[in-house]
Coordinates of C-alpha atoms in Angstrom, one line a residue:
M29 CA 72.7 -33.7 45.4
V30 CA 75.1 -34.5 42.6
M31 CA 73.8 -33.0 39.4
S32 CA 74.0 -34.7 36.0
E33 CA 77.1 -32.9 34.7
Q34 CA 79.1 -34.3 37.6
K35 CA 78.5 -37.9 36.6
K36 CA 81.6 -38.4 34.6
V37 CA 81.2 -42.0 33.7
F38 CA 78.1 -44.1 33.5
T39 CA 76.8 -47.2 31.8
P40 CA 73.2 -47.0 30.4
E41 CA 70.7 -49.2 32.2
P42 CA 69.6 -52.0 29.8
F43 CA 66.3 -51.2 28.3
A44 CA 65.1 -54.7 29.4
T45 CA 65.5 -53.5 33.0
I46 CA 63.4 -50.4 32.2
V47 CA 60.6 -52.6 30.8
E48 CA 60.7 -54.8 33.9
R49 CA 60.5 -51.6 36.1
L50 CA 57.4 -50.4 34.1
E51 CA 55.8 -53.8 34.6
A52 CA 56.4 -53.5 38.3
G53 CA 54.6 -50.2 38.5
G54 CA 57.7 -48.0 38.0
A55 CA 58.5 -45.3 35.5
L56 CA 60.9 -44.7 32.7
L57 CA 62.9 -42.5 35.1
P58 CA 64.4 -44.4 38.1
D59 CA 63.1 -43.5 41.5
S60 CA 65.4 -41.5 43.8
P61 CA 65.1 -38.5 46.2
E62 CA 67.3 -36.5 43.8
N63 CA 65.2 -37.3 40.7
L64 CA 62.0 -36.6 42.7
L65 CA 63.1 -33.2 43.7
E66 CA 64.2 -32.3 40.2
V67 CA 61.0 -33.5 38.6
V68 CA 58.5 -31.9 41.0
G69 CA 60.6 -28.7 41.2
I70 CA 60.9 -28.3 37.5
L71 CA 57.3 -29.1 36.8
K72 CA 56.3 -26.4 39.4
S73 CA 58.3 -23.9 37.4
Y74 CA 57.0 -25.3 34.1
G75 CA 53.4 -25.0 35.4
E76 CA 53.9 -21.3 36.1
V77 CA 55.3 -20.8 32.6
L78 CA 52.6 -22.8 31.0
N79 CA 50.0 -20.7 32.7
A80 CA 51.4 -17.7 31.0
Y81 CA 51.7 -19.5 27.7
Q82 CA 48.2 -20.8 27.6
R83 CA 46.7 -17.4 28.5
N84 CA 48.6 -15.9 25.6
L85 CA 47.7 -18.6 23.1
L86 CA 44.0 -18.3 23.9
Y87 CA 44.2 -14.5 23.7
I88 CA 45.8 -14.7 20.2
A89 CA 43.2 -17.3 19.1
D90 CA 40.2 -15.3 20.6
R91 CA 41.2 -11.7 20.4
Q92 CA 43.7 -11.5 17.5
F93 CA 41.6 -13.4 15.0
L94 CA 42.7 -12.4 11.5
V95 CA 44.6 -9.3 12.8
F96 CA 47.0 -8.7 9.9
F97 CA 49.7 -7.0 11.9
P98 CA 49.5 -8.3 15.5
F99 CA 52.3 -6.1 16.9
F100 CA 51.0 -6.4 20.4
K101 CA 49.9 -10.0 20.5
Y102 CA 52.2 -10.9 23.4
F103 CA 50.7 -8.2 25.6
N104 CA 47.3 -10.0 26.3
G105 CA 45.4 -6.8 25.6
E106 CA 47.3 -4.7 28.2
V107 CA 49.7 -2.4 26.3
T108 CA 51.6 0.0 28.6
L109 CA 54.9 1.8 28.3
N110 CA 56.4 -0.2 31.1
K111 CA 55.4 -3.5 29.5
L112 CA 56.7 -2.3 26.2
L113 CA 60.1 -1.4 27.8
D114 CA 60.2 -4.8 29.5
H115 CA 59.4 -6.5 26.2
W116 CA 62.2 -4.7 24.4
A117 CA 64.6 -5.5 27.3
H118 CA 63.5 -9.2 27.2
E119 CA 62.4 -9.0 30.9
R120 CA 59.3 -11.0 30.1
I121 CA 57.9 -14.4 29.3
N122 CA 59.1 -15.7 26.0
Y123 CA 55.8 -16.4 24.3
E124 CA 57.6 -17.2 21.1
F125 CA 58.3 -20.7 22.4
A126 CA 54.6 -21.3 22.9
E127 CA 54.1 -20.5 19.2
Y128 CA 57.1 -22.7 18.3
C129 CA 55.2 -25.7 19.9
M130 CA 52.0 -24.7 18.2
K131 CA 53.7 -24.7 14.8
A132 CA 55.3 -28.1 15.5
M133 CA 51.7 -29.4 16.2
L134 CA 50.4 -27.7 13.1
W135 CA 53.1 -29.1 10.9
H136 CA 53.0 -32.7 12.2
G137 CA 49.3 -32.6 12.6
A138 CA 46.6 -34.0 14.8
P139 CA 44.7 -36.7 12.8
K140 CA 41.1 -36.0 14.0
L141 CA 41.5 -32.3 14.2
D142 CA 43.1 -32.2 10.7
A143 CA 40.2 -34.3 9.4
Y144 CA 37.7 -31.7 10.6
L145 CA 39.8 -28.8 9.3
D146 CA 39.8 -30.5 5.9
S147 CA 36.0 -30.9 5.9
P148 CA 33.4 -28.7 4.1
E149 CA 31.9 -27.8 7.5
F150 CA 35.1 -26.1 8.6
S151 CA 35.4 -24.3 5.2
E152 CA 31.9 -23.0 5.6
R153 CA 32.3 -21.8 9.2
A154 CA 35.7 -20.3 8.4
E155 CA 34.3 -18.4 5.4
R156 CA 31.5 -16.9 7.5
A157 CA 33.9 -15.7 10.1
I158 CA 36.3 -14.4 7.5
K159 CA 33.5 -12.4 5.7
A160 CA 32.4 -11.0 9.1
R161 CA 36.0 -10.0 10.0
L162 CA 36.6 -8.3 6.6
K163 CA 33.4 -6.4 6.5
G164 CA 34.1 -2.8 5.7
N165 CA 37.6 -3.5 4.5
P166 CA 37.6 -3.6 0.7
A167 CA 41.3 -4.1 0.4
A168 CA 41.2 -7.2 2.5
Q169 CA 38.2 -8.4 0.7
L170 CA 40.1 -8.1 -2.6
L171 CA 43.0 -10.0 -1.1
H172 CA 40.7 -12.8 -0.1
R173 CA 39.1 -13.0 -3.6
C174 CA 42.6 -13.1 -5.2
F175 CA 44.0 -15.6 -2.8
P176 CA 41.0 -17.6 -1.5
D177 CA 43.1 -20.2 0.4
F178 CA 45.2 -17.8 2.4
L179 CA 42.8 -16.7 5.1
P180 CA 41.3 -20.2 5.6
E181 CA 44.8 -21.5 6.2
W182 CA 45.3 -18.7 8.8
V183 CA 42.0 -19.7 10.5
R184 CA 43.3 -23.3 10.5
Q185 CA 46.4 -22.1 12.4
Q186 CA 44.2 -20.1 14.8
C187 CA 42.5 -23.4 15.6
Y188 CA 45.8 -24.9 16.7
Y189 CA 46.5 -21.9 18.9
S190 CA 43.2 -22.6 20.7
V191 CA 43.7 -26.3 20.9
L192 CA 47.2 -26.1 22.4
G193 CA 46.0 -23.3 24.8
Q194 CA 43.2 -25.6 26.0
F195 CA 45.6 -28.5 26.4
W196 CA 48.1 -26.4 28.4
R197 CA 45.2 -24.9 30.5
V198 CA 44.7 -28.4 32.0
M199 CA 48.4 -29.2 32.2
Y200 CA 49.6 -26.1 34.1
A201 CA 47.1 -26.7 36.9
L202 CA 48.1 -30.3 37.0
F203 CA 51.8 -29.4 37.5
L204 CA 51.1 -26.8 40.1
T205 CA 48.9 -29.1 42.1
L206 CA 51.7 -31.7 42.0
W207 CA 54.1 -29.3 43.8
E208 CA 51.4 -28.5 46.4
R209 CA 51.0 -32.2 47.1
Y210 CA 54.8 -32.7 47.3
E211 CA 55.0 -30.0 49.9
R212 CA 52.3 -31.7 51.9
G213 CA 54.2 -34.9 51.8
E214 CA 51.7 -36.7 49.5
I215 CA 54.2 -37.2 46.6
R216 CA 57.0 -39.3 47.9
A217 CA 58.3 -41.2 44.8
I218 CA 58.5 -41.0 41.1
P219 CA 55.6 -43.5 40.6
D220 CA 53.5 -41.0 42.7
V221 CA 54.3 -38.3 40.2
V222 CA 53.3 -40.6 37.3
Q223 CA 50.1 -41.5 39.1
H224 CA 49.2 -37.9 39.7
I225 CA 49.7 -37.0 36.0
L226 CA 47.8 -40.1 34.9
E227 CA 44.8 -39.4 37.2
N228 CA 44.5 -35.8 36.3
M229 CA 44.9 -36.4 32.6
G230 CA 42.4 -39.2 32.8
A231 CA 39.9 -36.9 34.5
A232 CA 40.1 -34.5 31.6
A233 CA 40.4 -37.2 28.9
N234 CA 37.0 -36.6 27.4
D235 CA 36.8 -32.9 27.8
L236 CA 35.5 -31.3 24.6
L237 CA 37.7 -29.0 22.6
T238 CA 35.8 -26.2 21.0
Y239 CA 36.7 -22.8 19.5
S240 CA 34.7 -19.7 18.7
V241 CA 35.4 -16.0 18.2
K242 CA 33.3 -12.9 18.7
I243 CA 33.2 -10.4 15.8
R244 CA 31.3 -7.2 16.3
G245 CA 29.4 -8.7 19.1
E246 CA 28.4 -11.9 17.3
E247 CA 29.8 -15.3 18.1
Y248 CA 31.2 -17.5 15.2
V249 CA 31.8 -21.1 16.1
I250 CA 34.9 -22.4 14.3
I251 CA 35.2 -25.8 16.1
P252 CA 31.8 -26.9 17.3
A253 CA 31.1 -29.5 19.9
S254 CA 29.8 -31.8 17.2
A255 CA 33.3 -32.2 15.8
D256 CA 33.8 -34.4 18.9
L257 CA 37.4 -33.4 19.6
R258 CA 38.6 -34.6 23.0
F259 CA 41.4 -33.5 25.3
L260 CA 43.4 -36.8 25.5
M261 CA 43.3 -38.3 22.0
D262 CA 43.0 -35.1 20.0
A263 CA 45.3 -32.7 22.0
A264 CA 47.5 -34.6 24.4
V265 CA 48.6 -37.5 22.2
P266 CA 49.3 -35.3 19.1
Y267 CA 51.2 -32.9 21.4
V268 CA 53.4 -35.7 22.7
E269 CA 54.0 -36.9 19.1
A270 CA 54.8 -33.5 17.8
V271 CA 56.8 -31.9 20.7
F272 CA 58.2 -34.8 22.7
F273 CA 59.2 -36.9 19.7
R274 CA 59.4 -35.2 16.3
S275 CA 59.6 -31.4 16.6
A276 CA 61.9 -29.8 14.1
P277 CA 65.7 -29.5 13.6
F278 CA 67.2 -26.4 15.2
M279 CA 68.4 -23.8 12.8
G280 CA 72.2 -23.6 12.7
T281 CA 72.8 -27.1 14.1
V282 CA 72.1 -29.1 10.9
S283 CA 72.0 -28.3 7.2
Y284 CA 68.6 -27.8 5.6
N285 CA 70.2 -28.5 2.2
A286 CA 68.5 -31.6 0.8
Q287 CA 71.8 -32.7 -0.8
A288 CA 73.5 -32.7 2.6
G289 CA 71.1 -35.4 3.8
Q290 CA 71.3 -34.2 7.4
I291 CA 67.5 -34.1 7.9
P292 CA 65.3 -37.2 7.4
F293 CA 63.2 -37.2 4.3
E294 CA 60.1 -38.4 6.1
Q295 CA 58.5 -36.3 9.0
A296 CA 57.7 -39.6 10.8
D297 CA 61.5 -40.2 11.1
F298 CA 62.1 -36.8 12.9
Q299 CA 63.7 -37.2 16.3
Y300 CA 64.2 -33.6 17.4
G301 CA 61.7 -33.5 20.3
A302 CA 62.1 -32.8 24.0
L303 CA 63.0 -36.4 24.7
Y304 CA 65.9 -36.4 22.2
A305 CA 67.4 -33.0 22.4
D306 CA 71.0 -32.6 23.5
P307 CA 70.9 -30.3 26.6
L308 CA 74.4 -28.9 25.9
P309 CA 73.3 -26.4 23.1
I310 CA 70.7 -25.0 25.5
G311 CA 71.6 -21.4 26.0
G312 CA 72.9 -20.9 22.5
A313 CA 71.4 -18.4 20.1
G314 CA 68.7 -19.8 17.8
I315 CA 67.9 -22.9 19.9
P316 CA 64.2 -22.5 20.7
P317 CA 64.2 -24.5 24.0
T318 CA 66.6 -21.8 25.4
L319 CA 63.5 -19.6 25.6
L320 CA 61.7 -22.1 27.7
M321 CA 64.7 -22.8 30.0
Q322 CA 65.1 -19.0 30.5
D323 CA 61.4 -18.7 31.5
M324 CA 61.6 -21.6 33.9
K325 CA 64.8 -20.2 35.4
Q326 CA 62.8 -17.2 36.6
H327 CA 60.2 -19.4 38.4
L328 CA 62.4 -22.1 40.0
P329 CA 61.5 -23.2 43.6
E330 CA 64.2 -21.9 45.9
I331 CA 65.2 -25.5 47.0
L332 CA 65.9 -26.5 43.4
R333 CA 67.7 -23.3 42.6
H334 CA 70.0 -24.0 45.6
E335 CA 70.8 -27.5 44.3
Y336 CA 71.7 -26.1 40.9
L337 CA 74.0 -23.5 42.4
G338 CA 75.8 -26.2 44.3
S339 CA 76.8 -28.0 41.2
L340 CA 80.2 -27.8 39.5
R341 CA 79.4 -24.8 37.3
G342 CA 76.5 -23.3 39.3
E343 CA 74.9 -20.3 37.6
E344 CA 77.0 -20.7 34.4
D345 CA 75.2 -23.7 33.0
M346 CA 71.9 -23.5 34.9
R347 CA 69.9 -23.6 31.7
V348 CA 71.6 -26.9 30.8
Q349 CA 70.8 -28.3 34.3
I350 CA 67.2 -27.1 33.9
C351 CA 67.0 -28.9 30.5
V352 CA 68.2 -32.2 32.0
S353 CA 65.7 -31.9 34.8
F354 CA 63.0 -31.0 32.3
Q355 CA 63.8 -34.1 30.2
K356 CA 63.5 -36.2 33.3
S357 CA 60.1 -34.8 34.0
M358 CA 59.0 -35.4 30.4
F359 CA 59.9 -39.0 30.8
C360 CA 57.5 -39.1 33.7
V361 CA 54.8 -37.6 31.5
T362 CA 55.6 -40.1 28.8
T363 CA 55.3 -42.9 31.4
A364 CA 51.8 -41.7 32.1
A365 CA 51.0 -41.7 28.4
I366 CA 52.4 -45.3 28.1
Q367 CA 50.3 -46.5 31.0
A368 CA 47.2 -44.8 29.6
L369 CA 47.5 -46.2 26.1
A370 CA 48.7 -49.8 27.1
P371 CA 46.4 -52.6 26.0
Y372 CA 46.2 -53.9 29.6
P373 CA 47.4 -52.6 33.0
L374 CA 51.2 -52.9 33.0
T375 CA 51.2 -54.6 36.4
T376 CA 48.9 -57.4 35.2
T377 CA 49.9 -60.9 36.2
R378 CA 47.9 -62.7 33.4
P379 CA 50.4 -64.3 30.9
E380 CA 48.5 -63.4 27.7
Q381 CA 48.1 -59.8 28.9
R382 CA 51.7 -59.5 29.9
Q383 CA 52.7 -60.8 26.5
A384 CA 50.6 -58.2 24.7
N385 CA 52.0 -55.5 27.0
R386 CA 55.5 -56.7 26.4
A387 CA 55.1 -56.3 22.6
Y388 CA 53.6 -52.9 23.2
L389 CA 56.5 -51.8 25.5
D390 CA 59.1 -53.2 23.1
G391 CA 57.7 -50.8 20.5
W392 CA 58.2 -47.9 22.9
M393 CA 61.7 -49.0 23.7
K394 CA 62.7 -49.1 20.0
R395 CA 61.3 -45.6 19.5
L396 CA 63.1 -44.3 22.6
A397 CA 66.4 -46.1 21.8
T398 CA 68.1 -42.9 20.5
S399 CA 66.4 -40.6 23.1
R400 CA 67.9 -39.3 26.3
L401 CA 66.4 -42.3 28.2
A402 CA 69.8 -44.0 28.6
A403 CA 71.3 -40.8 29.9
V404 CA 68.7 -40.5 32.7
N405 CA 69.2 -44.2 33.6
P406 CA 72.8 -44.4 34.8
V407 CA 74.1 -47.4 36.7

C-alpha cells in the first residue's frame, strides 16, 4: 500500500466527477482496496476510543452534576493509585478531546436542543435540580442568589455532555460492527461502508434523547421525552455541523486578534472542522486532534499498523497518517449524511428528481470546495 505522503504529485479530481459518482451510488471517497482498509481499520480504532469517550461523557453528565471541583471526572468513579499514576504519565485515554467536541457543539449549537434549553420548562427543571443539589450548602446557595445565571448555564452544558454521549453510544457500536463485518467479508467496497453507516444511523434516527440525574436518591428530569429530541436531527446533524465543518481555530496556528482578521467574523463561516484540518500539524502541541490521533494509535488493527509502518516515515509521522485515514473515513460518514438528507434517492433516474438532487449536491460541493476532499481524490 502506498500511503498518502508518498503521493508526490496529484491533480484533484473534478468535483463534477464526484457528483456523478454520488449519483451512481458511490461515495465522496473513491473506492479502492487501500481506501477500504484505511477506512474500516481507522473506524475500528475510532470505535474503541468513542466507547471510552461516551462512557466518560455520560459519567460526567450523570455523576458529576454541579460538582464544583471535578478533580477526578476522568476516572469514571474508579479512583486508584495506579490509575492516578497512569493519568499523570499520560498513559490513558485523552478524555479532553471528547470535551473539546462537546464544547464545539455547545458553542455552535443544536437548533432544537437550544430552543428547549431557552424555554421556561428547562429553567424550571434546572432550578429544581440546582436547589436539590445545593441543599445544605449555604455558601453555594449564596453564590446562586448572587449569580442566578451561572448554574443554569452549567446545567445547559451538562445537557450537551449527555447528548453527545448518547450520540457516540450509537456510533461506537456502529463502527465496531463495521470492522466485524469487514473481517467476515461482508464489507467489500467503500459504498458498502456508507450503506452500513446509513442503515445503522437510520435505525437509530428517531431514538429519543433524554437526560435526568439522581440527587440524594431522587430523580430529576432535565431533558424529558416531551422535548422530542431525536438522535438524527438533534444530535447527529448538529454534530456534523459543529465538528466536521465548523469547529474552532487551533490555538497558536492563527491570531485571535480581531484586528489581524485571521478568524472569520461569523461562526457560520468557520472551516476548522475535521473535513478541513491540515493533517501536518497533527502531533504538535496545542492541536486538539493530536489527542484523538494518539488515542486511536493505541487501538489500531495490526494490519493497518503494519501498512503505516511500511510507509516512508513509518512510526515518525504515524499520527499524520492516522489523521489522513480518519479524514477519509469522515468523508464516508458525510456521504451517508448526504444520502440521508437528499430530497430524493441519489440514484434516481427521474429527470425532475435528478435535477433537484443535482442542485442539492452542488450546494454540498460548494461547501466542501476548500475541504480535504480534493486531497483524497487524486487522479
